[in-house]
Amino acid sequence: MTVNFRQAATLCVALTLCGLLLVPTNFPGLGGDARLTLAVFALATCAWIGTPIDDTYIALGAGLALTATGVISSDTLFGTLGDATVWLLICAFVLAAAVARTGLAGRAAAFLVSGARSVRQLTHLTTAALVVTAFAVPATSGRAALALPVFLALAKVLSDRRRLVVMLALLFPTVILLSAVATLIGAGAHLITVSVLWEATGDRIGFTQWLLLGLPLAVASSHLAAELVLLTTTRRADRRGPVRITADRIQEHSEQPVTGPLSSAEARCALLLGTVVALWCSEPLHQVPPAVVALIGAVVAASPALGTVRLKDALKTVPWALLLFMAATMAMGVALADSGAAKWLVSGLPVAVEPWVFLGVVVVISTAAHLILQSRSARSSVLVPLVVAAAVGAGVNPVAAALASTAAAGFCHTLPASAKPVTLFSDLAGTPTYGPRDLLRLSAVLAPATAALVLLFALTVWPLLGVPVLNP
């Protein structure tokens, strides 16, 4: 009954908005293309919010409607699939498949956590290991799938300390979601943000610049979240006891070796991954685009002589639905900007406010948006074009506003269904894990803490790294 009421309510809202937009006398100054764009945008947003229809199907339908009505050209719609950021993500997934096949991730995790001698050390060493995975595996769902066997091994080692297992179960998805901002390939939403900024302002954020801006925030927010998870899910007595986790004990519950010398496949994969990441980070020196570097790495990773995975097997791990969703929403962003719809939407907003107030509102709305739009990419598709347009009117640097919105949208921990990693770790047969009450208790302190941290970075840290608050 609740779902049906929600669907009916969102349908009524969508149809009402479309009806108002179709009346020529309403909203003077709004052109025909802008009216069509806003109508399609409203229908897509309401469908994302209130219907069980697949997000990608809705986005493709919206892109097709905008093309059929002439708002955007077919070249614009199909050209988004050839965008460099889409190729970057495809190749990154091929590289991730090679890493997963060798078991390097489990070996690295065992190396880090086996040094823990206290609960707090275990928490922060696990956090550090999860942050590092942002460079090897694109998208949060892929990182969650890669980290799950490591968690299950730790859960078996700590089976006699139930609260610590629950704490780790909550820690893994929390850090995976918050640390995604470290890299451009950390989430599909990042690529949508980059595309919207490029289309709307001509500003291009590369892999290196995103790394410079996002990695410090990822490290700070992840370790802050780790401390909050530890404090909200364990008692003082749980934290006092010593922890003895050895690589041998982890090996007992792991199918792949976590100790001993690297195999030839592991050594080749580690060298390849290190080279690719180094080339990504040194882009200003050699000027080779990140997508080209990723393509070279993917070809080597799947080569018969040097690779560790077959290309057809690696391509099966690529989330093609996500790529189609990204391409379609990029086209929607182009329509919003080119038709003037985004500018009109924000023209009536009170933008004559202090920059910190504007960014604060952006961060709060973006943090809370997961309660309405569960898809992280959908949230960026809806919010970032409007944030960029409003920032220009408010005199705020659109790059700073878009980054703040995207980073804040990384918080999605309130409900088990709020994000795929949260869902994955919330239902594990035979392993103690968290429930809705644990998530709500954590969200009550983590949401304001992460929002405040993003705002702090936007106002004080990012200006020192070349992204001023005011529009230059």
Short mmCIF file of C-alpha atoms in Angstrom, two decimals:
data_model
loop_
_atom_site.label_atom_id
_atom_site.label_comp_id
_atom_site.label_asym_id
_atom_site.label_seq_id
_atom_site.Cartn_x
_atom_site.Cartn_y
_atom_site.Cartn_z
CA MET A 1 0.00 0.00 0.00
CA THR A 2 2.84 2.40 0.90
CA VAL A 3 4.65 1.69 -2.35
CA ASN A 4 1.46 2.17 -4.40
CA PHE A 5 0.72 5.45 -2.65
CA ARG A 6 4.28 6.62 -3.32
CA GLN A 7 4.03 5.71 -6.98
CA ALA A 8 0.69 7.47 -7.31
CA ALA A 9 1.98 10.58 -5.56
CA THR A 10 5.09 10.84 -7.72
CA LEU A 11 3.02 10.28 -10.88
CA CYS A 12 0.64 13.08 -9.86
CA VAL A 13 3.56 15.42 -9.21
CA ALA A 14 5.16 14.58 -12.56
CA LEU A 15 1.96 15.01 -14.55
CA THR A 16 1.15 18.28 -12.77
CA LEU A 17 4.58 19.71 -13.56
CA CYS A 18 4.33 18.60 -17.19
CA GLY A 19 0.84 20.08 -17.50
CA LEU A 20 2.03 23.43 -16.17
CA LEU A 21 5.01 23.45 -18.53
CA LEU A 22 2.87 22.68 -21.57
CA VAL A 23 0.70 25.78 -21.09
CA PRO A 24 2.43 28.51 -23.14
CA THR A 25 1.25 31.35 -20.90
CA ASN A 26 2.91 29.82 -17.85
CA PHE A 27 6.50 30.70 -17.04
CA PRO A 28 7.12 33.53 -19.53
CA GLY A 29 10.63 33.65 -20.92
CA LEU A 30 10.96 29.85 -20.95
CA GLY A 31 11.67 28.59 -24.46
CA GLY A 32 10.15 25.54 -26.13
CA ASP A 33 13.26 23.38 -25.84
CA ALA A 34 13.62 24.32 -22.19
CA ARG A 35 9.99 23.38 -21.50
CA LEU A 36 10.44 19.99 -23.12
CA THR A 37 13.68 19.41 -21.26
CA LEU A 38 12.14 20.28 -17.89
CA ALA A 39 9.14 18.03 -18.60
CA VAL A 40 11.37 15.07 -19.45
CA PHE A 41 13.65 15.86 -16.49
CA ALA A 42 10.65 15.97 -14.11
CA LEU A 43 9.24 12.69 -15.42
CA ALA A 44 12.63 10.95 -15.16
CA THR A 45 13.27 12.23 -11.63
CA CYS A 46 9.83 11.19 -10.40
CA ALA A 47 10.27 7.78 -12.03
CA TRP A 48 13.63 7.33 -10.29
CA ILE A 49 12.07 8.27 -6.98
CA GLY A 50 8.71 6.55 -7.05
CA THR A 51 8.81 3.55 -9.36
CA PRO A 52 10.64 0.21 -9.36
CA ILE A 53 11.58 0.66 -13.03
CA ASP A 54 15.30 0.20 -13.69
CA ASP A 55 17.23 3.48 -13.46
CA THR A 56 19.04 2.82 -16.73
CA TYR A 57 15.79 2.19 -18.59
CA ILE A 58 14.40 5.51 -17.34
CA ALA A 59 17.56 7.39 -18.31
CA LEU A 60 17.59 5.85 -21.80
CA GLY A 61 13.92 6.74 -22.25
CA ALA A 62 14.62 10.32 -21.21
CA GLY A 63 17.57 10.60 -23.58
CA LEU A 64 15.49 9.16 -26.42
CA ALA A 65 12.63 11.59 -25.72
CA LEU A 66 15.00 14.57 -25.80
CA THR A 67 16.45 13.33 -29.09
CA ALA A 68 13.09 12.60 -30.69
CA THR A 69 11.80 16.07 -29.83
CA GLY A 70 14.89 17.73 -31.27
CA VAL A 71 16.21 19.18 -28.02
CA ILE A 72 19.51 17.35 -28.55
CA SER A 73 20.88 15.69 -31.66
CA SER A 74 21.38 11.97 -32.11
CA ASP A 75 25.11 12.64 -32.33
CA THR A 76 24.96 14.14 -28.83
CA LEU A 77 23.05 11.15 -27.45
CA PHE A 78 25.25 8.47 -29.00
CA GLY A 79 28.46 10.49 -28.71
CA THR A 80 28.33 10.30 -24.91
CA LEU A 81 29.09 6.58 -25.13
CA GLY A 82 32.40 7.46 -26.77
CA ASP A 83 33.34 9.91 -24.03
CA ALA A 84 36.82 9.39 -22.64
CA THR A 85 35.48 8.94 -19.11
CA VAL A 86 33.31 6.00 -20.24
CA TRP A 87 36.35 4.30 -21.78
CA LEU A 88 38.31 5.04 -18.63
CA LEU A 89 35.75 3.17 -16.55
CA ILE A 90 35.56 0.21 -18.96
CA CYS A 91 39.32 -0.27 -18.93
CA ALA A 92 39.49 0.22 -15.15
CA PHE A 93 37.07 -2.67 -14.70
CA VAL A 94 39.24 -4.88 -16.91
CA LEU A 95 42.22 -4.01 -14.71
CA ALA A 96 40.14 -4.71 -11.60
CA ALA A 97 39.22 -8.14 -12.95
CA ALA A 98 42.92 -8.91 -13.37
CA VAL A 99 43.61 -7.84 -9.78
CA ALA A 100 40.71 -9.90 -8.43
CA ARG A 101 41.85 -12.99 -10.33
CA THR A 102 45.30 -12.95 -8.72
CA GLY A 103 44.19 -12.40 -5.11
CA LEU A 104 46.48 -9.42 -4.59
CA ALA A 105 43.79 -7.56 -2.63
CA GLY A 106 43.50 -10.28 0.00
CA ARG A 107 47.27 -10.50 0.33
CA ALA A 108 47.57 -6.73 0.84
CA ALA A 109 44.74 -6.69 3.38
CA ALA A 110 46.26 -9.54 5.36
CA PHE A 111 49.60 -7.76 5.39
CA LEU A 112 48.02 -4.63 6.87
CA VAL A 113 45.59 -6.02 9.46
CA SER A 114 47.96 -8.69 10.76
CA GLY A 115 49.92 -5.87 12.39
CA ALA A 116 46.98 -4.83 14.59
CA ARG A 117 47.41 -5.32 18.30
CA SER A 118 44.31 -3.46 19.52
CA VAL A 119 40.74 -2.97 18.34
CA ARG A 120 41.40 0.64 17.38
CA GLN A 121 44.49 -0.34 15.40
CA LEU A 122 42.51 -3.03 13.58
CA THR A 123 39.79 -0.50 12.75
CA HIS A 124 42.12 2.10 11.27
CA LEU A 125 44.40 -0.39 9.48
CA THR A 126 41.32 -1.91 7.85
CA THR A 127 40.22 1.60 6.89
CA ALA A 128 43.60 2.35 5.31
CA ALA A 129 43.46 -0.89 3.32
CA LEU A 130 39.96 -0.08 2.03
CA VAL A 131 41.00 3.44 1.00
CA VAL A 132 43.83 2.00 -1.08
CA THR A 133 41.40 -0.22 -3.00
CA ALA A 134 39.89 2.92 -4.55
CA PHE A 135 42.93 3.00 -6.86
CA ALA A 136 42.54 -0.61 -8.00
CA VAL A 137 38.80 -1.19 -8.34
CA PRO A 138 36.31 1.26 -9.88
CA ALA A 139 32.81 1.75 -8.47
CA THR A 140 31.79 1.09 -4.87
CA SER A 141 29.87 -2.11 -5.64
CA GLY A 142 32.98 -3.66 -7.22
CA ARG A 143 35.10 -2.77 -4.21
CA ALA A 144 32.48 -4.21 -1.86
CA ALA A 145 32.46 -7.50 -3.76
CA LEU A 146 36.27 -7.64 -3.67
CA ALA A 147 36.41 -6.83 0.06
CA LEU A 148 33.68 -9.27 1.15
CA PRO A 149 35.95 -12.38 1.28
CA VAL A 150 38.46 -10.45 3.39
CA PHE A 151 35.71 -9.47 5.83
CA LEU A 152 34.39 -13.03 6.03
CA ALA A 153 37.90 -14.28 6.85
CA LEU A 154 38.26 -11.67 9.60
CA ALA A 155 34.77 -12.52 10.92
CA LYS A 156 35.76 -16.19 11.32
CA VAL A 157 38.99 -15.26 13.09
CA LEU A 158 37.02 -13.00 15.48
CA SER A 159 33.98 -15.29 15.81
CA ASP A 160 34.22 -15.26 19.61
CA ARG A 161 33.86 -11.43 19.71
CA ARG A 162 30.49 -10.76 18.12
CA ARG A 163 30.40 -6.98 18.58
CA LEU A 164 33.73 -6.59 16.80
CA VAL A 165 32.39 -8.58 13.85
CA VAL A 166 29.32 -6.34 13.67
CA MET A 167 31.57 -3.30 13.87
CA LEU A 168 33.69 -4.55 10.97
CA ALA A 169 30.58 -5.41 8.96
CA LEU A 170 29.49 -1.79 9.27
CA LEU A 171 32.99 -0.41 8.79
CA PHE A 172 33.59 -2.02 5.40
CA PRO A 173 30.68 -0.45 3.44
CA THR A 174 31.02 2.85 5.30
CA VAL A 175 34.64 3.33 4.31
CA ILE A 176 34.08 1.99 0.79
CA LEU A 177 31.39 4.62 0.18
CA LEU A 178 33.19 7.57 1.75
CA SER A 179 36.61 6.81 0.27
CA ALA A 180 35.26 6.63 -3.29
CA VAL A 181 35.86 10.37 -3.62
CA ALA A 182 39.62 9.66 -3.63
CA THR A 183 39.73 8.95 -7.36
CA LEU A 184 37.90 9.88 -10.52
CA ILE A 185 37.00 6.22 -11.13
CA GLY A 186 35.73 5.77 -7.57
CA ALA A 187 32.07 6.16 -8.61
CA GLY A 188 30.09 6.69 -11.78
CA ALA A 189 28.75 9.88 -10.24
CA HIS A 190 32.23 11.41 -10.47
CA LEU A 191 32.34 10.91 -14.23
CA ILE A 192 28.88 12.47 -14.56
CA THR A 193 30.08 15.47 -12.55
CA VAL A 194 33.14 15.90 -14.75
CA SER A 195 31.01 15.70 -17.88
CA VAL A 196 28.46 18.24 -16.61
CA LEU A 197 31.21 20.69 -15.65
CA TRP A 198 32.84 20.32 -19.06
CA GLU A 199 29.59 20.88 -20.95
CA ALA A 200 28.37 23.76 -18.77
CA THR A 201 31.56 25.69 -18.01
CA GLY A 202 34.38 24.29 -20.14
CA ASP A 203 36.32 23.30 -17.01
CA ARG A 204 37.88 19.85 -17.30
CA ILE A 205 38.88 17.99 -14.13
CA GLY A 206 41.50 15.35 -14.88
CA PHE A 207 42.49 12.27 -12.91
CA THR A 208 45.40 14.03 -11.23
CA GLN A 209 43.43 17.10 -10.14
CA TRP A 210 40.61 14.94 -8.78
CA LEU A 211 43.18 12.87 -6.90
CA LEU A 212 44.74 16.00 -5.41
CA LEU A 213 41.37 17.29 -4.25
CA GLY A 214 39.65 14.04 -3.34
CA LEU A 215 42.30 11.89 -1.68
CA PRO A 216 42.81 14.11 1.41
CA LEU A 217 39.04 14.27 1.90
CA ALA A 218 38.73 10.51 1.44
CA VAL A 219 41.40 9.80 4.03
CA ALA A 220 39.99 12.28 6.56
CA SER A 221 36.35 11.24 6.16
CA SER A 222 37.15 7.51 6.19
CA HIS A 223 39.15 7.62 9.40
CA LEU A 224 36.60 9.94 11.03
CA ALA A 225 33.87 7.48 10.04
CA ALA A 226 35.95 4.57 11.34
CA GLU A 227 36.18 6.20 14.74
CA LEU A 228 32.43 6.89 14.78
CA VAL A 229 31.62 3.32 13.74
CA LEU A 230 33.86 2.02 16.51
CA LEU A 231 32.24 4.24 19.14
CA THR A 232 28.63 3.63 18.11
CA THR A 233 28.76 -0.16 17.71
CA THR A 234 31.08 -1.30 20.51
CA ARG A 235 31.33 -0.80 24.23
CA ARG A 236 34.43 0.24 26.13
CA ALA A 237 34.94 -3.33 27.30
CA ASP A 238 34.90 -4.53 23.67
CA ARG A 239 37.60 -2.03 22.75
CA ARG A 240 39.87 -2.88 25.67
CA GLY A 241 40.64 -6.47 24.80
CA PRO A 242 43.76 -7.16 22.71
CA VAL A 243 43.54 -8.38 19.13
CA ARG A 244 45.75 -11.08 17.69
CA ILE A 245 45.20 -11.54 13.98
CA THR A 246 47.99 -13.29 12.13
CA ALA A 247 48.34 -13.92 8.42
CA ASP A 248 48.28 -17.67 9.16
CA ARG A 249 44.88 -17.40 10.85
CA ILE A 250 43.51 -15.42 7.90
CA GLN A 251 44.95 -18.02 5.53
CA GLU A 252 42.92 -20.72 7.29
CA HIS A 253 39.75 -19.04 6.03
CA SER A 254 40.98 -17.83 2.64
CA GLU A 255 41.00 -19.84 -0.59
CA GLN A 256 43.89 -17.83 -2.08
CA PRO A 257 47.37 -17.50 -0.54
CA VAL A 258 47.90 -14.42 1.61
CA THR A 259 51.50 -15.15 2.63
CA GLY A 260 54.67 -16.31 0.99
CA PRO A 261 56.42 -15.04 -2.14
CA LEU A 262 54.36 -13.55 -4.95
CA SER A 263 53.53 -15.83 -7.84
CA SER A 264 54.58 -14.74 -11.31
CA ALA A 265 50.98 -13.70 -12.10
CA GLU A 266 50.72 -11.67 -8.89
CA ALA A 267 54.06 -9.98 -9.54
CA ARG A 268 53.08 -9.05 -13.11
CA CYS A 269 49.70 -7.74 -11.99
CA ALA A 270 51.21 -5.70 -9.14
CA LEU A 271 53.77 -4.17 -11.50
CA LEU A 272 51.12 -3.37 -14.09
CA LEU A 273 48.75 -1.81 -11.57
CA GLY A 274 51.53 0.25 -10.00
CA THR A 275 52.62 1.48 -13.44
CA VAL A 276 49.08 2.45 -14.46
CA VAL A 277 48.42 4.34 -11.21
CA ALA A 278 51.81 6.09 -11.48
CA LEU A 279 51.03 7.17 -15.04
CA TRP A 280 47.60 8.40 -14.00
CA CYS A 281 49.12 10.48 -11.23
CA SER A 282 51.88 11.90 -13.47
CA GLU A 283 49.58 12.97 -16.30
CA PRO A 284 50.82 16.61 -16.22
CA LEU A 285 54.35 15.37 -17.02
CA HIS A 286 53.70 13.06 -19.97
CA GLN A 287 50.32 14.45 -21.18
CA VAL A 288 48.92 10.99 -21.98
CA PRO A 289 45.16 11.02 -21.18
CA PRO A 290 44.06 8.70 -18.33
CA ALA A 291 41.71 6.82 -20.66
CA VAL A 292 44.59 5.97 -23.01
CA VAL A 293 46.73 4.82 -20.08
CA ALA A 294 43.84 2.66 -18.84
CA LEU A 295 43.35 1.17 -22.30
CA ILE A 296 47.04 0.26 -22.51
CA GLY A 297 46.84 -1.32 -19.07
CA ALA A 298 43.69 -3.25 -19.98
CA VAL A 299 45.29 -4.60 -23.17
CA VAL A 300 48.35 -5.76 -21.23
CA ALA A 301 46.23 -7.22 -18.40
CA ALA A 302 44.29 -9.35 -20.89
CA SER A 303 47.20 -10.24 -23.20
CA PRO A 304 47.99 -13.95 -23.68
CA ALA A 305 51.63 -13.60 -22.66
CA LEU A 306 51.58 -11.07 -19.81
CA GLY A 307 47.97 -10.94 -18.69
CA THR A 308 46.21 -12.66 -15.81
CA VAL A 309 42.63 -12.66 -17.16
CA ARG A 310 41.00 -13.33 -20.51
CA LEU A 311 39.46 -10.30 -22.15
CA LYS A 312 36.02 -11.85 -22.56
CA ASP A 313 35.98 -12.80 -18.87
CA ALA A 314 37.09 -9.30 -17.83
CA LEU A 315 34.45 -7.65 -20.00
CA LYS A 316 31.77 -9.67 -18.21
CA THR A 317 32.59 -7.73 -15.03
CA VAL A 318 31.97 -4.34 -16.69
CA PRO A 319 28.65 -2.84 -15.49
CA TRP A 320 27.27 -2.05 -18.93
CA ALA A 321 23.99 -0.85 -17.47
CA LEU A 322 25.88 1.76 -15.44
CA LEU A 323 27.74 2.93 -18.54
CA LEU A 324 24.49 3.30 -20.50
CA PHE A 325 22.99 5.15 -17.54
CA MET A 326 25.97 7.51 -17.43
CA ALA A 327 25.80 8.16 -21.17
CA ALA A 328 22.08 8.90 -21.09
CA THR A 329 22.32 11.20 -18.08
CA MET A 330 25.25 13.02 -19.67
CA ALA A 331 22.94 13.73 -22.61
CA MET A 332 20.28 14.97 -20.18
CA GLY A 333 22.86 17.30 -18.65
CA VAL A 334 23.72 18.68 -22.08
CA ALA A 335 20.01 19.34 -22.72
CA LEU A 336 19.58 21.10 -19.38
CA ALA A 337 22.54 23.39 -20.08
CA ASP A 338 22.04 24.09 -23.78
CA SER A 339 18.28 24.66 -23.63
CA GLY A 340 18.60 27.15 -20.79
CA ALA A 341 16.43 25.00 -18.54
CA ALA A 342 19.00 24.72 -15.76
CA LYS A 343 19.61 28.48 -15.76
CA TRP A 344 15.88 29.16 -15.61
CA LEU A 345 15.35 26.68 -12.75
CA VAL A 346 17.80 28.49 -10.51
CA SER A 347 17.01 32.02 -11.69
CA GLY A 348 14.38 32.50 -8.99
CA LEU A 349 16.49 31.21 -6.15
CA PRO A 350 17.86 33.66 -3.57
CA VAL A 351 21.49 33.42 -4.63
CA ALA A 352 22.55 36.72 -3.04
CA VAL A 353 23.99 34.95 0.00
CA GLU A 354 27.43 34.43 1.44
CA PRO A 355 29.46 31.77 -0.40
CA TRP A 356 29.73 29.60 2.71
CA VAL A 357 25.94 29.69 3.11
CA PHE A 358 25.46 28.67 -0.54
CA LEU A 359 27.93 25.79 -0.24
CA GLY A 360 26.41 24.78 3.09
CA VAL A 361 22.96 24.47 1.52
CA VAL A 362 24.42 22.47 -1.39
CA VAL A 363 26.17 20.08 1.00
CA VAL A 364 23.09 19.58 3.20
CA ILE A 365 20.79 18.90 0.26
CA SER A 366 23.30 16.54 -1.37
CA THR A 367 23.82 14.66 1.91
CA ALA A 368 20.09 14.16 2.42
CA ALA A 369 19.31 13.36 -1.23
CA HIS A 370 19.95 9.62 -0.76
CA LEU A 371 16.70 9.41 1.21
CA ILE A 372 14.83 10.25 -2.02
CA LEU A 373 17.12 9.07 -4.82
CA GLN A 374 18.90 5.84 -3.94
CA SER A 375 21.14 5.77 -7.01
CA ARG A 376 24.30 7.79 -6.46
CA SER A 377 24.63 8.44 -10.18
CA ALA A 378 21.01 9.57 -10.40
CA ARG A 379 21.58 12.02 -7.56
CA SER A 380 24.50 13.60 -9.39
CA SER A 381 22.53 13.64 -12.64
CA VAL A 382 19.76 15.62 -10.96
CA LEU A 383 21.74 17.83 -8.59
CA VAL A 384 25.00 18.74 -10.34
CA PRO A 385 23.52 20.57 -13.38
CA LEU A 386 21.36 22.66 -11.05
CA VAL A 387 24.20 23.26 -8.60
CA VAL A 388 26.51 24.41 -11.40
CA ALA A 389 23.91 26.79 -12.80
CA ALA A 390 23.09 28.20 -9.35
CA ALA A 391 26.78 28.60 -8.49
CA VAL A 392 27.36 30.76 -11.55
CA GLY A 393 24.48 33.02 -10.51
CA ALA A 394 25.72 33.20 -6.92
CA GLY A 395 29.29 34.05 -7.90
CA VAL A 396 30.56 30.76 -6.45
CA ASN A 397 33.11 28.69 -8.33
CA PRO A 398 31.03 25.99 -10.06
CA VAL A 399 33.90 23.50 -9.74
CA ALA A 400 33.93 23.90 -5.96
CA ALA A 401 30.14 23.64 -5.77
CA ALA A 402 29.98 20.55 -8.01
CA LEU A 403 32.76 18.80 -6.09
CA ALA A 404 31.12 19.60 -2.76
CA SER A 405 27.78 18.24 -3.97
CA THR A 406 29.33 15.06 -5.36
CA ALA A 407 31.44 14.44 -2.26
CA ALA A 408 28.49 15.02 0.08
CA ALA A 409 26.34 12.66 -1.98
CA GLY A 410 28.79 9.90 -1.05
CA PHE A 411 27.00 9.63 2.29
CA CYS A 412 24.24 7.02 1.88
CA HIS A 413 24.20 4.94 5.06
CA THR A 414 20.79 5.59 6.59
CA LEU A 415 18.96 2.50 5.34
CA PRO A 416 20.09 -0.97 4.19
CA ALA A 417 18.74 -0.16 0.70
CA SER A 418 20.50 3.22 0.48
CA ALA A 419 23.54 1.80 -1.34
CA LYS A 420 24.61 -1.55 -2.78
CA PRO A 421 27.62 -2.00 -0.42
CA VAL A 422 25.36 -1.37 2.59
CA THR A 423 22.87 -3.92 1.28
CA LEU A 424 25.60 -6.48 0.55
CA PHE A 425 27.09 -6.43 4.05
CA SER A 426 23.73 -6.26 5.85
CA ASP A 427 22.62 -9.78 4.90
CA LEU A 428 25.33 -12.40 5.35
CA ALA A 429 24.21 -15.90 6.20
CA GLY A 430 25.97 -17.33 9.25
CA THR A 431 27.83 -14.08 10.04
CA PRO A 432 26.76 -11.45 12.60
CA THR A 433 26.02 -8.14 10.93
CA TYR A 434 24.19 -4.88 11.48
CA GLY A 435 20.50 -4.00 11.30
CA PRO A 436 18.48 -0.85 10.52
CA ARG A 437 18.84 0.39 14.09
CA ASP A 438 22.66 0.26 13.87
CA LEU A 439 22.56 2.24 10.62
CA LEU A 440 20.27 4.90 12.07
CA ARG A 441 22.44 5.27 15.17
CA LEU A 442 25.55 5.70 13.02
CA SER A 443 23.85 8.05 10.54
CA ALA A 444 22.71 10.37 13.32
CA VAL A 445 26.34 11.30 14.01
CA LEU A 446 28.03 10.47 10.70
CA ALA A 447 25.76 12.56 8.44
CA PRO A 448 26.44 15.92 10.16
CA ALA A 449 30.11 15.04 10.66
CA THR A 450 30.77 14.21 7.01
CA ALA A 451 28.72 17.19 5.80
CA ALA A 452 30.72 19.52 8.02
CA LEU A 453 33.99 17.96 6.81
CA VAL A 454 33.06 18.44 3.12
CA LEU A 455 32.14 22.07 3.79
CA LEU A 456 35.40 22.58 5.66
CA PHE A 457 37.39 21.23 2.70
CA ALA A 458 35.45 23.34 0.20
CA LEU A 459 36.06 26.52 2.18
CA THR A 460 39.60 26.05 3.47
CA VAL A 461 41.49 23.13 1.89
CA TRP A 462 40.47 23.15 -1.76
CA PRO A 463 41.26 26.87 -2.22
CA LEU A 464 44.85 26.03 -1.20
CA LEU A 465 44.88 23.33 -3.89
CA GLY A 466 43.75 25.58 -6.73
CA VAL A 467 39.94 25.56 -6.44
CA PRO A 468 38.84 28.92 -4.99
CA VAL A 469 35.43 29.43 -3.43
CA LEU A 470 34.54 32.44 -5.54
CA ASN A 471 34.10 32.23 -9.29
CA PRO A 472 37.41 33.38 -10.79
#
